Every structure is written in C-alpha cells, then in structure tokens.
PDB file of C-alpha atoms in Angstrom:
ATOM      1  CA  MET A   1       0.566   6.257 -18.213  1.00 83.00           C
ATOM      2  CA  ARG A   2       3.938   5.124 -16.951  1.00 93.00           C
ATOM      3  CA  TYR A   3       4.644   4.441 -13.287  1.00 97.00           C
ATOM      4  CA  HIS A   4       8.062   5.159 -11.798  1.00 98.00           C
ATOM      5  CA  ARG A   5       7.419   4.426  -8.109  1.00 98.00           C
ATOM      6  CA  ILE A   6       5.015   1.774  -6.871  1.00 98.00           C
ATOM      7  CA  LEU A   7       4.056   1.561  -3.191  1.00 98.00           C
ATOM      8  CA  VAL A   8       2.884  -1.936  -2.286  1.00 98.00           C
ATOM      9  CA  ALA A   9       0.662  -2.117   0.794  1.00 96.00           C
ATOM     10  CA  LEU A  10       1.113  -5.604   2.234  1.00 96.00           C
ATOM     11  CA  ASP A  11      -0.688  -7.200   5.136  1.00 92.00           C
ATOM     12  CA  THR A  12      -0.673 -10.721   6.524  1.00 89.00           C
ATOM     13  CA  SER A  13      -3.915 -11.807   4.877  1.00 87.00           C
ATOM     14  CA  PHE A  14      -4.503 -14.434   2.208  1.00 89.00           C
ATOM     15  CA  LEU A  15      -4.229 -11.606  -0.361  1.00 89.00           C
ATOM     16  CA  GLN A  16      -0.564 -10.933   0.362  1.00 93.00           C
ATOM     17  CA  PRO A  17       0.866 -13.138  -2.433  1.00 94.00           C
ATOM     18  CA  ALA A  18      -1.548 -11.795  -5.075  1.00 94.00           C
ATOM     19  CA  VAL A  19      -0.879  -8.163  -4.142  1.00 95.00           C
ATOM     20  CA  TYR A  20       2.886  -8.722  -4.134  1.00 97.00           C
ATOM     21  CA  GLU A  21       2.941 -10.632  -7.426  1.00 97.00           C
ATOM     22  CA  GLN A  22       0.735  -8.089  -9.206  1.00 96.00           C
ATOM     23  CA  ALA A  23       2.984  -5.287  -7.960  1.00 97.00           C
ATOM     24  CA  LEU A  24       5.994  -7.087  -9.463  1.00 98.00           C
ATOM     25  CA  VAL A  25       4.142  -7.431 -12.768  1.00 97.00           C
ATOM     26  CA  GLU A  26       3.473  -3.682 -12.783  1.00 97.00           C
ATOM     27  CA  ALA A  27       7.051  -2.866 -11.743  1.00 98.00           C
ATOM     28  CA  LYS A  28       8.483  -4.946 -14.589  1.00 97.00           C
ATOM     29  CA  LEU A  29       6.019  -3.537 -17.101  1.00 97.00           C
ATOM     30  CA  HIS A  30       6.909   0.048 -16.201  1.00 97.00           C
ATOM     31  CA  ALA A  31      10.547  -0.447 -15.124  1.00 97.00           C
ATOM     32  CA  ALA A  32       9.481   1.085 -11.816  1.00 98.00           C
ATOM     33  CA  GLU A  33      11.033   0.937  -8.398  1.00 98.00           C
ATOM     34  CA  VAL A  34       9.013  -0.577  -5.561  1.00 98.00           C
ATOM     35  CA  LYS A  35       8.503   0.230  -1.909  1.00 98.00           C
ATOM     36  CA  LEU A  36       6.962  -2.532   0.185  1.00 98.00           C
ATOM     37  CA  PHE A  37       5.048  -1.194   3.182  1.00 98.00           C
ATOM     38  CA  HIS A  38       3.372  -2.909   6.115  1.00 96.00           C
ATOM     39  CA  SER A  39       1.518  -1.174   8.927  1.00 94.00           C
ATOM     40  CA  VAL A  40       1.189  -2.931  12.276  1.00 91.00           C
ATOM     41  CA  GLU A  41      -2.177  -1.850  13.641  1.00 83.00           C
ATOM     42  CA  ALA A  42      -2.192  -0.498  17.176  1.00 72.00           C
ATOM     43  CA  GLU A  43      -5.317  -1.309  19.134  1.00 61.00           C
ATOM     44  CA  ILE A  44      -4.435   0.876  22.098  1.00 50.00           C
ATOM     45  CA  ASN A  45      -2.091   3.779  22.540  1.00 45.00           C
ATOM     46  CA  PRO A  46      -0.569   5.526  25.574  1.00 44.00           C
ATOM     47  CA  LEU A  47      -3.533   7.903  25.797  1.00 44.00           C
ATOM     48  CA  GLY A  48      -5.981   5.026  26.083  1.00 44.00           C
ATOM     49  CA  ASN A  49      -7.622   5.774  22.732  1.00 44.00           C
ATOM     50  CA  SER A  50      -8.360   3.052  20.225  1.00 42.00           C
ATOM     51  CA  THR A  51      -6.942   3.500  16.728  1.00 43.00           C
ATOM     52  CA  ILE A  52      -9.471   1.056  15.289  1.00 40.00           C
ATOM     53  CA  SER A  53     -13.127   0.626  16.050  1.00 38.00           C
ATOM     54  CA  PRO A  54     -13.747  -1.828  18.897  1.00 38.00           C
ATOM     55  CA  VAL A  55     -16.311  -4.579  18.575  1.00 39.00           C
ATOM     56  CA  GLY A  56     -18.445  -5.304  21.637  1.00 36.00           C
ATOM     57  CA  THR A  57     -18.384  -3.589  24.998  1.00 37.00           C
ATOM     58  CA  PRO A  58     -15.126  -2.251  26.424  1.00 41.00           C
ATOM     59  CA  LEU A  59     -14.883  -5.203  28.822  1.00 40.00           C
ATOM     60  CA  GLU A  60     -15.521  -7.794  26.082  1.00 43.00           C
ATOM     61  CA  SER A  61     -13.084  -6.256  23.627  1.00 46.00           C
ATOM     62  CA  GLY A  62     -10.357  -5.175  26.025  1.00 50.00           C
ATOM     63  CA  TYR A  63     -10.502  -1.544  24.879  1.00 50.00           C
ATOM     64  CA  LEU A  64      -9.986   0.039  28.260  1.00 51.00           C
ATOM     65  CA  SER A  65      -7.560   2.759  29.139  1.00 55.00           C
ATOM     66  CA  PRO A  66      -4.325   0.816  29.534  1.00 57.00           C
ATOM     67  CA  SER A  67      -2.221   0.837  32.647  1.00 67.00           C
ATOM     68  CA  ALA A  68       1.549   1.254  32.359  1.00 67.00           C
ATOM     69  CA  VAL A  69       1.943  -2.527  32.550  1.00 70.00           C
ATOM     70  CA  ASP A  70      -0.679  -3.088  29.858  1.00 78.00           C
ATOM     71  CA  TYR A  71       0.976  -0.507  27.659  1.00 77.00           C
ATOM     72  CA  GLU A  72       4.408  -2.076  28.137  1.00 81.00           C
ATOM     73  CA  LEU A  73       3.032  -5.510  27.212  1.00 84.00           C
ATOM     74  CA  ALA A  74       1.321  -4.025  24.156  1.00 83.00           C
ATOM     75  CA  ARG A  75       4.527  -2.202  23.196  1.00 84.00           C
ATOM     76  CA  GLN A  76       6.475  -5.487  23.397  1.00 88.00           C
ATOM     77  CA  ALA A  77       3.876  -7.215  21.217  1.00 89.00           C
ATOM     78  CA  TRP A  78       4.002  -4.375  18.665  1.00 89.00           C
ATOM     79  CA  ASP A  79       7.810  -4.478  18.611  1.00 91.00           C
ATOM     80  CA  ALA A  80       7.702  -8.238  17.992  1.00 92.00           C
ATOM     81  CA  GLN A  81       5.176  -7.776  15.139  1.00 91.00           C
ATOM     82  CA  ILE A  82       7.335  -5.060  13.574  1.00 94.00           C
ATOM     83  CA  ALA A  83      10.451  -7.241  13.820  1.00 95.00           C
ATOM     84  CA  GLU A  84       8.590 -10.182  12.251  1.00 95.00           C
ATOM     85  CA  SER A  85       7.212  -8.038   9.430  1.00 95.00           C
ATOM     86  CA  LYS A  86      10.700  -6.691   8.696  1.00 97.00           C
ATOM     87  CA  LEU A  87      11.863 -10.269   8.152  1.00 97.00           C
ATOM     88  CA  TRP A  88       9.195 -11.182   5.599  1.00 96.00           C
ATOM     89  CA  LEU A  89       9.383  -7.773   3.912  1.00 97.00           C
ATOM     90  CA  GLN A  90      13.120  -8.246   3.542  1.00 97.00           C
ATOM     91  CA  GLU A  91      12.519 -11.661   1.934  1.00 97.00           C
ATOM     92  CA  PHE A  92      10.033 -10.123  -0.516  1.00 97.00           C
ATOM     93  CA  CYS A  93      12.495  -7.321  -1.209  1.00 97.00           C
ATOM     94  CA  LEU A  94      15.297  -9.758  -2.030  1.00 97.00           C
ATOM     95  CA  LYS A  95      13.015 -11.800  -4.302  1.00 97.00           C
ATOM     96  CA  ALA A  96      12.083  -8.672  -6.245  1.00 97.00           C
ATOM     97  CA  GLU A  97      15.699  -7.527  -6.490  1.00 97.00           C
ATOM     98  CA  HIS A  98      16.660 -10.946  -7.902  1.00 97.00           C
ATOM     99  CA  GLN A  99      14.170 -10.193 -10.667  1.00 96.00           C
ATOM    100  CA  GLY A 100      15.893  -6.879 -11.380  1.00 97.00           C
ATOM    101  CA  ILE A 101      13.392  -4.673  -9.559  1.00 97.00           C
ATOM    102  CA  LYS A 102      14.841  -1.934  -7.336  1.00 98.00           C
ATOM    103  CA  THR A 103      13.023  -2.463  -4.044  1.00 98.00           C
ATOM    104  CA  ILE A 104      13.004  -1.022  -0.532  1.00 98.00           C
ATOM    105  CA  PHE A 105      10.741  -1.737   2.434  1.00 97.00           C
ATOM    106  CA  GLU A 106       9.321  -0.082   5.521  1.00 97.00           C
ATOM    107  CA  THR A 107       7.120  -1.129   8.404  1.00 96.00           C
ATOM    108  CA  GLU A 108       5.751   0.793  11.335  1.00 92.00           C
ATOM    109  CA  LEU A 109       3.056   0.954  13.971  1.00 91.00           C
ATOM    110  CA  GLY A 110      -0.153   2.814  13.203  1.00 89.00           C
ATOM    111  CA  ASN A 111      -3.368   3.085  11.243  1.00 91.00           C
ATOM    112  CA  PRO A 112      -2.837   1.477   7.793  1.00 92.00           C
ATOM    113  CA  GLY A 113      -5.083   3.593   5.560  1.00 93.00           C
ATOM    114  CA  PRO A 114      -3.719   7.018   6.507  1.00 95.00           C
ATOM    115  CA  GLN A 115      -0.164   5.690   6.794  1.00 95.00           C
ATOM    116  CA  ILE A 116      -0.206   4.191   3.303  1.00 96.00           C
ATOM    117  CA  CYS A 117      -1.484   7.454   1.808  1.00 97.00           C
ATOM    118  CA  GLU A 118       1.136   9.429   3.723  1.00 97.00           C
ATOM    119  CA  ARG A 119       3.968   7.100   2.615  1.00 97.00           C
ATOM    120  CA  ALA A 120       2.793   7.383  -0.997  1.00 98.00           C
ATOM    121  CA  LYS A 121       2.805  11.172  -0.734  1.00 98.00           C
ATOM    122  CA  ASP A 122       6.199  11.380   1.004  1.00 98.00           C
ATOM    123  CA  TRP A 123       7.836   8.909  -1.407  1.00 98.00           C
ATOM    124  CA  HIS A 124       6.181  10.493  -4.484  1.00 98.00           C
ATOM    125  CA  ALA A 125       4.576   7.197  -5.531  1.00 98.00           C
ATOM    126  CA  ASP A 126       2.768   7.054  -8.865  1.00 97.00           C
ATOM    127  CA  LEU A 127       0.783   3.945  -7.939  1.00 98.00           C
ATOM    128  CA  ILE A 128      -0.371   2.157  -4.792  1.00 98.00           C
ATOM    129  CA  VAL A 129      -1.116  -1.571  -5.019  1.00 97.00           C
ATOM    130  CA  VAL A 130      -3.393  -2.793  -2.227  1.00 95.00           C
ATOM    131  CA  GLY A 131      -5.637  -5.772  -1.528  1.00 91.00           C
ATOM    132  CA  ARG A 132      -9.353  -5.664  -0.806  1.00 85.00           C
ATOM    133  CA  HIS A 133     -10.746  -8.216   1.609  1.00 74.00           C
ATOM    134  CA  GLY A 134     -14.322  -7.615   0.494  1.00 60.00           C
ATOM    135  CA  ARG A 135     -15.795  -6.617   3.829  1.00 54.00           C
ATOM    136  CA  THR A 136     -19.252  -5.131   3.559  1.00 54.00           C
ATOM    137  CA  GLY A 137     -22.045  -4.074   5.858  1.00 51.00           C
ATOM    138  CA  LEU A 138     -21.399  -4.308   9.583  1.00 49.00           C
ATOM    139  CA  LYS A 139     -17.955  -5.867   9.187  1.00 46.00           C
ATOM    140  CA  GLU A 140     -16.804  -2.881   7.142  1.00 45.00           C
ATOM    141  CA  LEU A 141     -18.466  -0.486   9.587  1.00 44.00           C
ATOM    142  CA  PHE A 142     -16.714  -1.973  12.632  1.00 41.00           C
ATOM    143  CA  LEU A 143     -13.428  -3.131  11.095  1.00 42.00           C
ATOM    144  CA  GLY A 144     -13.082  -0.388   8.513  1.00 51.00           C
ATOM    145  CA  SER A 145     -11.795  -0.663   5.008  1.00 80.00           C
ATOM    146  CA  VAL A 146      -8.170   0.175   4.362  1.00 88.00           C
ATOM    147  CA  SER A 147      -8.590  -0.089   0.586  1.00 87.00           C
ATOM    148  CA  ASN A 148     -11.631   2.212   0.659  1.00 87.00           C
ATOM    149  CA  HIS A 149      -9.681   4.809   2.637  1.00 90.00           C
ATOM    150  CA  ILE A 150      -6.778   4.602   0.204  1.00 93.00           C
ATOM    151  CA  VAL A 151      -8.984   4.916  -2.889  1.00 92.00           C
ATOM    152  CA  HIS A 152     -10.562   8.073  -1.459  1.00 92.00           C
ATOM    153  CA  HIS A 153      -7.417   9.705  -0.012  1.00 96.00           C
ATOM    154  CA  ALA A 154      -4.449   8.553  -2.102  1.00 97.00           C
ATOM    155  CA  PRO A 155      -2.274  11.164  -3.782  1.00 97.00           C
ATOM    156  CA  CYS A 156      -1.827   8.890  -6.826  1.00 97.00           C
ATOM    157  CA  SER A 157      -3.422   6.055  -8.806  1.00 97.00           C
ATOM    158  CA  VAL A 158      -4.539   2.957  -6.888  1.00 96.00           C
ATOM    159  CA  LEU A 159      -4.678  -0.638  -8.095  1.00 96.00           C
ATOM    160  CA  VAL A 160      -6.992  -2.685  -5.875  1.00 93.00           C
ATOM    161  CA  ILE A 161      -6.553  -6.455  -5.959  1.00 92.00           C
ATOM    162  CA  GLN A 162      -9.834  -8.234  -5.196  1.00 87.00           C
ATOM    163  CA  GLY A 163      -9.952 -11.227  -2.895  1.00 74.00           C
ATOM    164  CA  GLU A 164     -10.563 -13.660  -5.748  1.00 57.00           C
ATOM    165  CA  THR A 165      -7.657 -12.384  -7.847  1.00 38.00           C
ATOM    166  CA  VAL A 166      -4.800 -14.821  -8.264  1.00 42.00           C
ATOM    167  CA  VAL A 167      -1.669 -13.933 -10.188  1.00 45.00           C
ATOM    168  CA  SER A 168       0.379 -16.941 -11.212  1.00 43.00           C
ATOM    169  CA  GLU A 169       4.148 -16.883 -11.011  1.00 47.00           C
ATOM    170  CA  ASP A 170       4.184 -18.013 -14.656  1.00 47.00           C
ATOM    171  CA  SER A 171       2.919 -14.586 -15.696  1.00 42.00           C
ATOM    172  CA  ILE A 172       5.874 -12.819 -14.112  1.00 46.00           C
TER     173      ILE A 172
END
C-alpha cells in the first residue's frame, strides 16, 4: 500500500519527537505529503460543559459552569496555547520541507480524537500517525485515550507509536 497524504497528530508529550520522526520516515518512503496537526484541549466551553472527563469533585477539579470572566481568562489561555503550538508546528514543518517533504500544519481548540479523525477525512489522508501514552485502567477511563478513539473511528490506516518507541535521526 502506498500513502499519499499522512496526517501527523502531535501533542506536547514525550512522544512528540518519535511520532514526528516516524511520520517523516513514512513520508519519505512513500513520497507522501504531510499535514501536522495539534489539538489544544478545551476543559470548559461557553456552555459550561466539560469536553474531557473531570477528575475529582467539581470544586476540586474546577469544572464548574464558568462565568464570563472565567471564560475570558480561559479563552486567553487557549489563544496563547494555539499561538505557541503554531510556532513549534511551523518549526517542524520547515524541518520536513528542508528534507524535501511537502508539509502543512494546523492547530485548533477542541477534542483531539474526533478532531484528528475529522481532519483526516476532510484532507483525504491515507494514514494517521499518532502516539500512544499507554494509559490503562482508571487513568484511561478518566483521561480518555486519543489513540484508541482514532483507531476505532479513523477513515484511513493508523500507525500508533508506542511510548517506548524511539526513532533515531540516523534512520531518516
């Protein structure tokens, strides 16, 4: 199977370099173009609903219906996270382009699993490359599993990079 479009789901975890490097390996192997994508998770929204599962009671976790001030502060924090992610995505994009890989990037606010699947569908990706943190049991129940969601809902093939996986730059 040959891949033409590879969507790379990047986060800020320790897996970021391994996911990125493996995506470049695949892009070179298949002469594919790459789209780097990062989703900034929103913990509250204007309706007061949580987009991720809270841990603890509402008072302990801060998952209360936000006031206008709280929402504005959250919006400023989200905007700052999006701006920061655009900077590092742009750096990754330039590095890939220097290696002859056609690359674009996108970042936005929302729930990563569904967003990644939707971006893959909209962009007609052949492959999604994503990291797996290895959460199990209660951690997975409360924090969710982005990679699990993607594997079960993706419109294309998925390459999951395990937490222990390390791709050396020598192999690229």
